Short mmCIF file of C-alpha atoms in Angstrom, two decimals:
data_model
loop_
_atom_site.label_atom_id
_atom_site.label_comp_id
_atom_site.label_asym_id
_atom_site.label_seq_id
_atom_site.Cartn_x
_atom_site.Cartn_y
_atom_site.Cartn_z
CA MET A 14 -0.05 0.05 0.04
CA ILE A 15 1.47 3.28 -1.08
CA PHE A 16 0.15 5.38 1.75
CA ARG A 17 -1.43 4.10 5.04
CA TRP A 18 -1.97 7.32 6.90
CA ILE A 19 -5.58 7.15 8.10
CA ALA A 20 -7.98 8.89 10.38
CA PHE A 21 -7.97 12.33 11.73
CA ILE A 22 -7.08 12.30 15.36
CA VAL A 23 -6.27 15.55 17.06
CA SER A 24 -7.27 18.92 15.71
CA TRP A 25 -7.54 22.13 17.62
CA PHE A 26 -7.00 25.92 17.52
CA LEU A 27 -4.05 27.29 19.42
CA LEU A 28 -3.44 30.92 20.27
CA ILE A 29 0.22 31.18 20.90
CA SER A 30 1.07 33.17 24.01
CA THR A 31 4.35 34.46 25.36
CA GLY A 32 4.69 31.57 27.76
CA LEU A 33 4.99 29.19 24.85
CA SER A 34 8.56 30.27 24.31
CA GLN A 35 9.40 28.44 27.54
CA GLY A 36 7.77 25.28 26.27
CA ASN A 37 4.35 25.78 27.94
CA ILE A 38 1.34 25.08 25.74
CA PRO A 39 -1.44 27.49 26.87
CA ILE A 40 -4.34 25.03 26.81
CA LYS A 41 -6.37 24.91 29.84
CA THR A 42 -7.51 21.43 30.94
CA SER A 43 -7.96 19.99 34.51
CA SER A 44 -5.15 17.47 33.92
CA GLY A 45 -2.86 19.75 31.84
CA VAL A 46 -3.17 17.05 29.17
CA LEU A 47 -5.23 16.86 25.92
CA LYS A 48 -6.99 13.46 25.49
CA GLN A 49 -8.93 12.22 22.59
CA LYS A 50 -9.38 8.77 21.10
CA ALA A 51 -6.79 6.97 23.26
CA VAL A 52 -4.16 9.57 22.52
CA LEU A 53 -2.43 11.77 25.02
CA LEU A 54 -0.51 14.95 24.15
CA ASP A 55 1.49 16.41 26.94
CA VAL A 56 4.28 18.96 27.52
CA PRO A 57 7.77 17.48 27.82
CA ASP A 58 10.29 18.51 30.43
CA THR A 59 13.10 19.73 28.19
CA SER A 60 14.90 21.84 30.76
CA GLN A 61 18.03 19.79 30.59
CA TYR A 62 18.12 20.42 26.87
CA ALA A 63 17.64 24.24 27.12
CA GLY A 64 20.82 24.76 25.09
CA ARG A 65 19.18 23.34 22.05
CA PHE A 66 16.59 26.08 22.04
CA GLN A 67 18.17 29.27 23.44
CA SER A 68 21.52 30.95 24.09
CA THR A 69 23.41 28.83 26.56
CA GLY A 70 25.31 31.75 28.07
CA LEU A 71 28.58 30.16 27.00
CA VAL A 72 31.46 32.29 25.88
CA GLN A 73 32.03 31.21 22.29
CA PHE A 74 35.74 31.28 21.58
CA PRO A 75 36.31 35.06 21.83
CA ASN A 76 39.88 34.77 20.65
CA ALA A 77 39.16 32.62 17.52
CA THR A 78 39.25 35.71 15.35
CA ARG A 79 42.03 37.58 17.21
CA TRP A 80 44.94 35.17 16.88
CA ARG A 81 45.91 32.13 14.88
CA PHE A 82 47.00 29.72 17.53
CA TYR A 83 46.81 29.51 21.33
CA ASP A 84 49.55 27.55 23.02
CA ASP A 85 50.34 27.47 26.80
CA LYS A 86 52.49 24.46 27.75
CA LYS A 87 52.11 25.08 31.54
CA LYS A 88 48.35 24.94 31.22
CA LEU A 89 48.62 21.87 29.03
CA ALA A 90 50.72 20.13 31.63
CA LYS A 91 48.12 20.98 34.31
CA ILE A 92 45.40 19.53 32.17
CA LYS A 93 47.39 16.39 31.61
CA ALA A 94 48.01 16.04 35.30
CA SER A 95 44.40 16.56 36.16
CA GLU A 96 43.42 13.49 34.15
CA GLY A 97 44.55 11.22 36.92
CA MET A 98 42.47 12.99 39.55
CA ASP A 99 38.91 12.25 40.66
CA ASP A 100 37.90 15.92 40.66
CA LEU A 101 35.70 16.19 37.56
CA TYR A 102 34.95 19.88 38.01
CA TYR A 103 38.64 20.75 38.30
CA GLN A 104 39.26 18.95 34.97
CA ILE A 105 36.42 21.01 33.43
CA GLU A 106 37.67 24.23 34.84
CA LEU A 107 41.21 23.73 33.43
CA LEU A 108 40.04 22.34 29.96
CA GLU A 109 37.34 24.97 29.41
CA ASP A 110 39.71 27.76 30.26
CA TYR A 111 42.05 26.50 27.60
CA VAL A 112 39.49 25.59 24.90
CA THR A 113 37.66 28.89 25.03
CA LYS A 114 40.97 30.61 24.18
CA PHE A 115 41.34 28.69 21.00
CA GLY A 116 42.57 30.48 17.90
CA ILE A 117 41.59 29.38 14.40
CA ARG A 118 44.35 26.91 13.94
CA ASN A 119 43.47 25.12 17.24
CA PHE A 120 40.34 23.96 15.62
CA ARG A 121 42.38 22.03 13.13
CA ASP A 122 45.14 20.83 15.45
CA ASN A 123 43.40 20.37 18.87
CA ILE A 124 39.78 19.63 18.12
CA GLN A 125 39.99 16.47 20.30
CA MET A 126 40.24 18.86 23.25
CA VAL A 127 36.76 20.22 22.32
CA TRP A 128 35.34 16.72 22.18
CA LYS A 129 36.85 15.83 25.54
CA LEU A 130 35.40 18.94 27.15
CA ALA A 131 31.99 18.02 25.69
CA ARG A 132 32.29 14.53 27.29
CA LEU A 133 33.21 15.89 30.66
CA LYS A 134 30.28 18.40 30.51
CA GLU A 135 27.99 15.50 29.83
CA LEU A 136 29.34 13.55 32.76
CA ALA A 137 28.84 16.64 34.97
CA GLY A 138 25.18 16.81 33.82
CA ASP A 139 25.68 20.11 32.00
CA THR A 140 23.74 18.88 28.94
CA ALA A 141 23.35 22.27 27.18
CA ALA A 142 27.15 22.95 27.24
CA ALA A 143 27.88 19.30 26.25
CA VAL A 144 25.63 19.60 23.17
CA PHE A 145 27.28 22.89 22.11
CA TYR A 146 30.91 21.51 22.41
CA TYR A 147 29.98 18.22 20.75
CA GLU A 148 28.60 20.20 17.83
CA GLN A 149 31.73 22.24 17.37
CA ALA A 150 33.97 19.06 17.63
CA ILE A 151 31.96 17.34 14.97
CA LYS A 152 31.84 20.24 12.59
CA HIS A 153 35.52 20.95 12.82
CA ASN A 154 36.74 17.35 12.83
CA ARG A 155 38.86 16.69 9.68
CA SER A 156 40.26 13.22 10.64
CA GLN A 157 37.00 11.46 11.62
CA LEU A 158 38.59 10.64 14.97
CA VAL A 159 35.77 12.37 16.84
CA PRO A 160 32.96 9.91 17.46
CA ARG A 161 29.48 11.19 16.89
CA LEU A 162 27.63 8.55 18.96
CA ALA A 163 27.71 10.48 22.19
CA TYR A 164 26.25 13.54 20.61
CA ASP A 165 23.59 11.58 18.70
CA THR A 166 22.52 9.80 21.88
CA LEU A 167 22.47 13.02 23.82
CA VAL A 168 20.11 14.97 21.49
CA ALA A 169 17.96 11.84 20.55
CA PRO A 170 15.24 12.61 23.09
CA THR A 171 14.62 15.99 21.57
CA LYS A 172 15.58 15.28 17.94
CA SER A 173 12.85 16.53 15.57
CA GLU A 174 13.13 15.85 11.88
CA TRP A 175 11.21 17.02 8.81
CA LEU A 176 9.49 14.35 6.73
CA PRO A 177 10.82 13.76 3.19
CA LEU A 178 9.24 16.07 0.55
CA ASP A 179 7.34 13.34 -1.22
CA THR A 180 5.77 12.25 2.10
CA TYR A 181 4.84 15.85 2.78
CA TYR A 182 2.85 16.16 -0.39
CA LYS A 183 1.05 12.83 0.46
CA LEU A 184 0.25 14.21 3.94
CA LEU A 185 -0.98 17.41 2.32
CA LYS A 186 -3.66 15.39 0.37
CA VAL A 187 -4.74 13.83 3.63
CA ARG A 188 -4.96 17.27 5.36
CA LYS A 189 -6.90 18.79 2.46
CA ARG A 190 -9.52 15.94 2.89
CA MET A 191 -9.76 16.83 6.62
CA ASP A 192 -10.01 20.56 6.12
CA PRO A 193 -10.87 21.41 2.47
CA LEU A 194 -11.51 25.08 3.25
CA ILE A 195 -7.93 25.76 4.39
CA PRO A 196 -5.95 26.60 1.18
CA GLU A 197 -2.86 24.69 0.14
CA ASN A 198 0.45 26.33 0.73
CA PRO A 199 1.82 27.79 -2.47
CA VAL A 200 4.75 25.87 -4.07
CA ARG A 201 7.87 27.54 -5.27
CA GLN A 202 7.41 29.47 -8.54
CA ASN A 203 9.89 30.14 -11.32
CA MET A 204 10.25 33.87 -11.64
CA GLY A 205 9.49 33.67 -15.41
CA THR A 206 10.97 34.82 -18.54
CA LEU A 207 11.02 38.46 -17.67
CA ILE A 208 13.72 37.60 -15.11
CA ASN A 209 15.18 34.25 -16.14
CA SER A 210 16.97 33.39 -19.37
CA SER A 211 17.90 30.10 -21.00
CA TYR A 212 21.38 30.38 -19.33
CA ALA A 213 22.40 30.68 -15.68
CA ASP A 214 20.65 33.29 -13.60
CA TYR A 215 21.59 33.52 -9.98
CA ALA A 216 22.79 35.61 -6.97
CA PRO A 217 19.48 37.57 -6.42
CA MET A 218 19.53 40.38 -3.93
CA MET A 219 16.39 42.35 -2.87
CA ASN A 220 16.92 45.97 -1.86
CA HIS A 221 15.63 46.98 1.63
CA SER A 222 12.38 48.54 0.27
CA ASP A 223 11.47 45.25 -1.60
CA SER A 224 11.30 47.23 -4.84
CA VAL A 225 14.41 46.27 -6.73
CA LEU A 226 15.86 42.85 -7.43
CA ILE A 227 19.47 42.63 -8.50
CA PHE A 228 20.94 39.37 -9.90
CA THR A 229 23.85 37.94 -11.86
CA SER A 230 23.37 36.44 -15.32
CA ARG A 231 25.57 34.63 -17.94
CA ARG A 232 23.12 35.32 -20.80
CA GLU A 233 25.61 37.52 -22.77
CA ASN A 234 28.55 36.41 -24.93
CA GLN A 235 27.23 32.91 -25.45
CA ASP A 236 29.09 32.55 -28.67
CA LEU A 237 32.27 31.97 -26.75
CA VAL A 238 33.79 28.38 -26.96
CA ASP A 239 33.77 27.99 -23.10
CA PRO A 240 31.44 30.73 -21.83
CA PHE A 241 31.67 29.66 -18.16
CA GLN A 242 35.39 30.29 -18.14
CA GLN A 243 35.05 33.72 -19.87
CA ALA A 244 34.09 37.30 -18.93
CA ASN A 245 30.34 36.91 -19.34
CA GLU A 246 29.02 37.41 -15.82
CA GLU A 247 27.12 40.56 -15.57
CA LEU A 248 24.68 42.44 -13.37
CA TYR A 249 21.00 42.86 -14.13
CA PHE A 250 18.12 44.44 -12.14
CA SER A 251 14.38 44.35 -12.18
CA VAL A 252 11.95 46.93 -10.65
CA LYS A 253 8.64 45.94 -9.11
CA ASP A 254 5.55 46.98 -10.85
CA PHE A 255 3.33 48.23 -8.07
CA MET A 256 0.28 48.23 -10.36
CA ASP A 257 0.10 44.47 -10.66
CA GLY A 258 2.65 43.35 -7.98
CA GLY A 259 4.89 41.69 -10.57
CA TRP A 260 8.36 42.31 -11.83
CA GLN A 261 9.26 44.24 -14.89
CA GLU A 262 11.57 42.83 -17.54
CA ALA A 263 15.18 42.70 -16.36
CA GLU A 264 17.62 45.34 -17.47
CA LYS A 265 21.40 45.31 -17.59
CA PHE A 266 23.45 47.74 -15.56
CA ASP A 267 25.29 50.25 -17.69
CA GLU A 268 28.93 49.87 -18.80
CA ALA A 269 30.32 51.70 -15.79
CA ILE A 270 29.31 48.67 -13.69
CA ASN A 271 29.50 45.79 -16.32
CA SER A 272 33.00 46.05 -17.64
CA ASP A 273 35.06 43.74 -19.92
CA VAL A 274 35.56 41.45 -16.87
CA ASN A 275 33.15 39.58 -14.64
CA GLU A 276 30.72 41.33 -12.38
CA GLY A 277 28.21 39.79 -9.98
CA SER A 278 26.80 39.27 -6.49
CA ALA A 279 25.69 42.81 -5.70
CA CYS A 280 23.60 44.59 -3.01
CA LEU A 281 22.30 48.17 -2.56
CA SER A 282 22.76 50.31 0.50
CA PRO A 283 19.56 51.22 2.44
CA ASP A 284 19.29 54.60 0.67
CA GLY A 285 19.90 53.06 -2.75
CA LYS A 286 22.80 55.36 -3.51
CA THR A 287 25.61 52.89 -3.08
CA LEU A 288 26.06 49.59 -4.94
CA TYR A 289 28.42 46.98 -3.50
CA PHE A 290 29.40 44.42 -6.04
CA THR A 291 32.01 41.82 -7.05
CA ARG A 292 34.46 42.33 -9.88
CA CYS A 293 36.87 39.62 -10.94
CA ASN A 294 40.24 39.87 -12.63
CA SER A 295 40.12 43.59 -12.55
CA PRO A 296 43.32 45.55 -13.36
CA ASP A 297 42.92 47.50 -10.12
CA GLY A 298 41.92 44.47 -7.98
CA MET A 299 43.99 42.65 -5.33
CA GLY A 300 42.95 39.04 -5.90
CA ASP A 301 40.87 36.77 -8.20
CA CYS A 302 37.71 38.66 -7.25
CA ASP A 303 37.27 41.82 -5.11
CA ILE A 304 34.47 43.79 -3.62
CA PHE A 305 33.81 47.19 -5.19
CA GLN A 306 31.50 50.06 -4.61
CA ALA A 307 29.74 52.56 -6.87
CA THR A 308 27.80 55.74 -6.11
CA TYR A 309 24.58 56.72 -7.81
CA ASP A 310 24.64 60.45 -8.81
CA VAL A 311 22.36 62.26 -11.25
CA GLY A 312 21.24 59.09 -13.12
CA LYS A 313 24.74 57.48 -13.34
CA TRP A 314 26.93 55.12 -11.42
CA VAL A 315 30.18 56.96 -10.63
CA ALA A 316 33.18 56.85 -8.26
CA ILE A 317 33.71 53.12 -8.76
CA LYS A 318 36.42 51.84 -6.50
CA SER A 319 37.71 48.73 -4.62
CA LEU A 320 36.91 48.62 -0.91
CA GLY A 321 40.66 48.27 -0.43
CA PRO A 322 43.07 46.03 1.58
CA MET A 323 41.21 46.35 4.89
CA VAL A 324 38.41 44.30 3.27
CA ASN A 325 39.79 42.64 0.08
CA SER A 326 42.72 40.13 0.06
CA ARG A 327 44.91 38.54 -2.48
CA SER A 328 42.40 35.68 -2.76
CA TRP A 329 38.73 35.46 -3.70
CA ASP A 330 36.40 37.97 -2.00
CA SER A 331 32.74 38.12 -3.12
CA GLN A 332 29.02 38.00 -2.20
CA PRO A 333 28.68 41.20 -0.25
CA ASN A 334 25.58 41.88 1.86
CA ILE A 335 24.89 45.08 3.63
CA THR A 336 22.76 45.40 6.85
CA ALA A 337 19.60 47.40 7.04
CA ASP A 338 21.46 50.36 8.78
CA GLY A 339 24.28 50.33 6.21
CA ASN A 340 27.02 49.88 8.83
CA VAL A 341 28.03 46.22 8.56
CA LEU A 342 29.02 44.43 5.35
CA PHE A 343 29.11 40.62 5.34
CA PHE A 344 30.97 38.75 2.60
CA ALA A 345 32.64 35.44 1.61
CA SER A 346 36.28 34.77 1.11
CA ASN A 347 38.79 31.89 0.80
CA ARG A 348 41.63 33.93 2.05
CA PHE A 349 44.46 32.42 4.06
CA GLY A 350 43.90 32.10 7.77
CA GLY A 351 40.30 30.87 7.85
CA PHE A 352 38.85 27.70 9.15
CA GLY A 353 39.03 26.07 5.74
CA GLY A 354 37.46 26.41 2.28
CA VAL A 355 35.39 29.54 1.98
CA ASP A 356 34.54 31.41 5.26
CA LEU A 357 32.25 34.24 6.08
CA TYR A 358 33.63 37.62 7.11
CA TYR A 359 32.32 41.08 8.20
CA THR A 360 33.59 44.58 8.18
CA GLN A 361 32.17 47.68 9.91
CA LYS A 362 31.83 51.22 8.54
CA LEU A 363 33.84 53.69 10.42
CA SER A 364 32.97 57.32 11.31
CA ASP A 365 34.99 58.64 8.28
CA GLY A 366 33.17 56.41 5.92
CA THR A 367 35.91 53.86 5.47
CA TRP A 368 35.70 50.15 6.40
CA SER A 369 37.32 48.38 9.28
CA ARG A 370 39.71 45.41 8.94
CA ALA A 371 37.58 42.34 7.97
CA GLN A 372 36.94 39.83 10.82
CA ASN A 373 36.12 36.09 10.52
CA LEU A 374 32.63 35.22 11.85
CA GLY A 375 34.10 32.43 13.99
CA PRO A 376 33.69 28.67 14.42
CA VAL A 377 30.01 28.43 15.10
CA ILE A 378 29.26 29.70 11.58
CA ASN A 379 32.39 28.67 9.69
CA THR A 380 33.61 25.10 9.25
CA PRO A 381 36.49 23.36 7.42
CA ARG A 382 34.27 23.20 4.40
CA ASP A 383 32.48 26.05 2.59
CA GLU A 384 30.19 28.80 3.90
CA VAL A 385 28.94 31.25 1.32
CA THR A 386 26.28 33.90 0.41
CA PRO A 387 25.69 35.59 3.77
CA PHE A 388 22.32 37.40 4.23
CA PHE A 389 21.80 39.31 7.42
CA HIS A 390 18.04 40.03 8.25
CA SER A 391 17.22 42.85 10.73
CA ILE A 392 14.39 40.94 12.34
CA ASN A 393 15.99 39.17 15.35
CA SER A 394 19.46 39.80 13.96
CA THR A 395 19.23 36.62 11.77
CA LEU A 396 22.05 35.47 9.57
CA TYR A 397 21.23 33.24 6.63
CA PHE A 398 23.96 31.55 4.65
CA GLY A 399 24.79 28.72 2.28
CA THR A 400 26.99 25.87 3.61
CA THR A 401 28.38 22.37 2.95
CA GLY A 402 29.88 21.99 6.49
CA GLN A 403 27.09 22.20 9.01
CA LEU A 404 25.71 19.12 10.86
CA MET A 405 22.80 18.27 8.51
CA ASN A 406 22.53 18.98 4.79
CA TYR A 407 19.99 17.77 2.27
CA GLY A 408 22.17 18.41 -0.73
CA ASP A 409 25.53 19.84 -1.53
CA PHE A 410 24.83 23.47 -0.44
CA ASP A 411 21.98 24.08 1.96
CA ILE A 412 20.69 27.35 3.33
CA MET A 413 20.95 27.71 7.17
CA LYS A 414 19.99 30.46 9.67
CA SER A 415 21.53 31.54 12.93
CA ARG A 416 20.52 34.52 15.21
CA TRP A 417 22.97 36.83 16.94
CA MET A 418 22.23 36.25 20.71
CA GLU A 419 23.71 39.24 22.45
CA ASN A 420 27.38 38.26 22.10
CA GLN A 421 27.33 34.99 20.16
CA TRP A 422 25.83 33.11 17.26
CA GLU A 423 23.38 30.31 17.96
CA GLU A 424 23.92 26.96 16.42
CA PRO A 425 22.77 27.21 12.74
CA ASN A 426 19.53 25.55 11.77
CA ASN A 427 18.62 23.97 8.41
CA LEU A 428 15.78 25.75 6.61
CA GLY A 429 14.27 22.36 5.78
CA PRO A 430 13.10 20.38 2.65
CA LEU A 431 10.69 22.95 1.38
CA ILE A 432 13.73 25.25 0.60
CA ASN A 433 16.73 22.90 0.42
CA SER A 434 16.90 19.98 -1.96
CA ALA A 435 19.22 17.25 -3.07
CA THR A 436 21.05 19.75 -5.39
CA SER A 437 22.46 23.17 -4.39
CA GLU A 438 20.69 26.16 -2.82
CA TYR A 439 22.89 29.01 -1.75
CA TYR A 440 22.27 32.17 -3.78
CA PHE A 441 19.19 33.76 -2.23
CA SER A 442 17.59 36.99 -0.76
CA ILE A 443 14.70 37.51 1.65
CA ASP A 444 12.23 40.34 1.67
CA SER A 445 12.07 42.87 4.50
CA LYS A 446 9.21 41.08 6.35
CA GLY A 447 10.90 37.74 6.22
CA ALA A 448 7.84 36.41 4.34
CA ASN A 449 9.32 35.53 0.95
CA ILE A 450 12.64 34.10 -0.23
CA PHE A 451 14.11 34.63 -3.72
CA TYR A 452 16.80 32.06 -4.57
CA ALA A 453 18.72 30.33 -7.31
CA SER A 454 18.33 26.51 -7.70
CA ALA A 455 20.55 24.32 -9.82
CA LYS A 456 18.40 22.37 -12.07
CA ARG A 457 21.08 19.75 -12.91
CA GLY A 458 24.60 18.80 -12.11
CA GLU A 459 27.19 19.62 -9.45
CA GLY A 460 30.86 20.33 -9.42
CA ILE A 461 31.58 22.20 -12.61
CA HIS A 462 29.79 25.30 -13.92
CA GLU A 463 29.12 23.80 -17.37
CA ASP A 464 26.82 21.18 -15.88
CA MET A 465 24.88 23.64 -13.72
CA ASP A 466 21.82 25.50 -14.87
CA PHE A 467 20.52 28.11 -12.35
CA ASP A 468 17.10 29.73 -12.44
CA LEU A 469 15.61 32.24 -10.03
CA PHE A 470 12.62 31.11 -7.93
CA SER A 471 10.34 32.82 -5.46
CA PHE A 472 8.77 30.93 -2.49
CA PRO A 473 6.77 31.86 0.64
CA MET A 474 9.21 31.42 3.61
CA PRO A 475 8.30 28.26 5.60
CA MET A 476 7.27 29.17 9.03
CA GLU A 477 10.34 27.67 10.75
CA SER A 478 12.64 29.45 8.34
CA ARG A 479 11.23 32.94 9.06
CA PRO A 480 13.36 35.28 11.14
CA ASP A 481 10.40 35.97 13.43
CA ALA A 482 9.69 32.31 14.13
CA VAL A 483 11.26 32.21 17.63
CA THR A 484 8.47 30.73 19.78
CA LYS A 485 8.98 27.05 20.61
CA LEU A 486 6.12 24.54 20.49
CA GLN A 487 7.02 21.12 22.07
CA GLY A 488 4.88 18.07 22.67
CA ILE A 489 4.99 14.35 23.36
CA LEU A 490 2.49 11.93 22.01
CA ARG A 491 1.57 8.88 24.25
CA ASP A 492 -0.90 6.04 24.26
CA SER A 493 -3.43 6.95 26.99
CA VAL A 494 -3.65 3.33 28.21
CA THR A 495 -0.11 2.04 28.10
CA GLY A 496 1.79 5.34 28.36
CA TYR A 497 4.04 4.33 25.57
CA ALA A 498 5.24 6.85 23.07
CA LEU A 499 3.48 6.80 19.78
CA ARG A 500 5.09 7.23 16.29
CA GLY A 501 3.74 9.25 13.46
CA ALA A 502 3.69 12.74 12.16
CA VAL A 503 2.61 16.20 13.19
CA MET A 504 1.38 18.80 10.69
CA VAL A 505 0.72 22.50 11.50
CA VAL A 506 -1.22 25.12 9.62
CA ASP A 507 -0.96 28.84 10.31
CA LEU A 508 -4.70 29.74 10.35
CA ASP A 509 -4.07 33.49 10.17
CA ASN A 510 -2.10 33.33 6.93
CA GLY A 511 -3.25 30.06 5.50
CA VAL A 512 0.35 28.72 5.36
CA GLU A 513 1.25 25.10 5.69
CA ILE A 514 4.19 24.31 7.98
CA ALA A 515 6.46 21.52 6.98
CA PRO A 516 5.49 18.35 8.91
CA LYS A 517 7.72 16.71 11.53
CA ARG A 518 8.32 13.12 12.27
CA ILE A 519 7.43 12.14 15.94
CA ASN A 520 10.65 10.54 17.33
CA GLU A 521 11.01 7.33 19.17
CA LYS A 522 10.28 9.12 22.46
CA GLY A 523 7.02 10.47 21.07
CA TYR A 524 8.61 14.03 20.91
CA PHE A 525 8.10 16.74 18.39
CA GLU A 526 8.89 20.45 18.19
CA PHE A 527 8.18 23.40 15.96
CA ASP A 528 9.43 27.03 15.78
CA LEU A 529 6.43 29.27 15.25
CA LYS A 530 5.61 32.91 14.98
CA ASN A 531 4.13 34.40 18.21
CA ASN A 532 0.43 35.58 18.52
CA ASN A 533 -0.76 33.53 15.59
CA ARG A 534 -3.53 30.82 15.60
CA TYR A 535 -2.40 27.35 14.56
CA ARG A 536 -4.11 24.05 13.88
CA LEU A 537 -2.28 20.84 14.64
CA TYR A 538 -2.88 17.46 13.03
CA VAL A 539 -1.42 14.34 14.55
CA ILE A 540 -1.44 11.40 12.13
CA GLY A 541 -0.19 7.90 12.40
CA ASP A 542 -0.46 4.36 10.86
CA ASN A 543 -2.66 3.03 13.65
CA PHE A 544 -4.64 6.07 14.68
#
């Protein structure tokens, strides 16, 4: 039988309140438990796993972007001597003091120390810290000497996974039979022939007023023998037609921007007067590709110049993204001295209008593999980026998000199967409300440019991908007679916006979780093989 999901079980309206962010479902019943047709839904005690859901208060390697390598032989000798003692907390004190002083190279040469600290934290019952250090050890492990079993076992009780995309569409048919009046969530849509060409179109960037879309295209100079290795990357833009809500036919930037070499990956300052873009193999560049800026004045782009050696390097520097206040520029670079592959960096605008020396974003974001295409959203200070090195990827490059939590980045989260696929997703932009994403998807092939064919798509941001989805809904499904955990799936619909939320698999402990937007009404569907 292709599909055995039967019977609607639990369906109710939820009005999310502030208390939900602490894991409390605001449903008033005498027992604190919802019961219907031999199914119990209760609130799990996840206090020991708090580090999975919010800032742990840990100091996240403050020196990792200040120096290359930390080495203190006296402290190392103390750590070695403490291993023969019975004082667990003394070992933790010594090891944590050393590990949190790591420089970038320590993550290559001494990653076993991070794993050991995670193990000690687990033995001491500090689950949140243990999870954090395990995650860093696994991501930065190059030799496969760091075992993952301890981490997987630790997070298993609260592990919540999306269902495969084909299963989601089957469940969607079941949900539509249950509630035919709730509309189906829109699927991703190709942006059409006014934007896309029959050649590669990618690197979309929406301006801060959601009225101009800039992107890179290889549609010119296709008579070249090997067009993907020639200077045919150029910048285009499309202006929103506010009469019908669509996009006007794409236009090419003038020759001041599109020169005889490659240009791409651009963004506009909040006031629309400064364009930051990438130019490769330029006579006045420092490396393979550099970040340039241009000023719009009296209908023309003028004063085009490199951002200079404080930002650019002798390597590849590209994919700039400016924050909504215009004061911080994020970008990608494969310069020497990073964690490996391509890393993400940032630079800050100084009072005189120049840019500070670029800084690495650190080991929570960057890994030994590739992190690319940063996009910083002002809502909840959320960084989105493409990566091949985080803990879970659906394809080659996946898009992740991480919030800046006062003084540190939270562990990045995958945007899920409605955005990421088995191919590559990494060129993207998000509108100012966090409601829609514009991204490039490779229709075929990986590895070499000639085999890849990018088109631009638009898609409503899945609920858990939104920058304002910071309220945690957690639950456990049990059999009301035996008390045993039940397996199945949970679907959620945002009733206020008619938006489907990607369904989650209930794990072996009966646990599930969702990140939802506060003060919205939601309907939950719990579906299983035997209920």
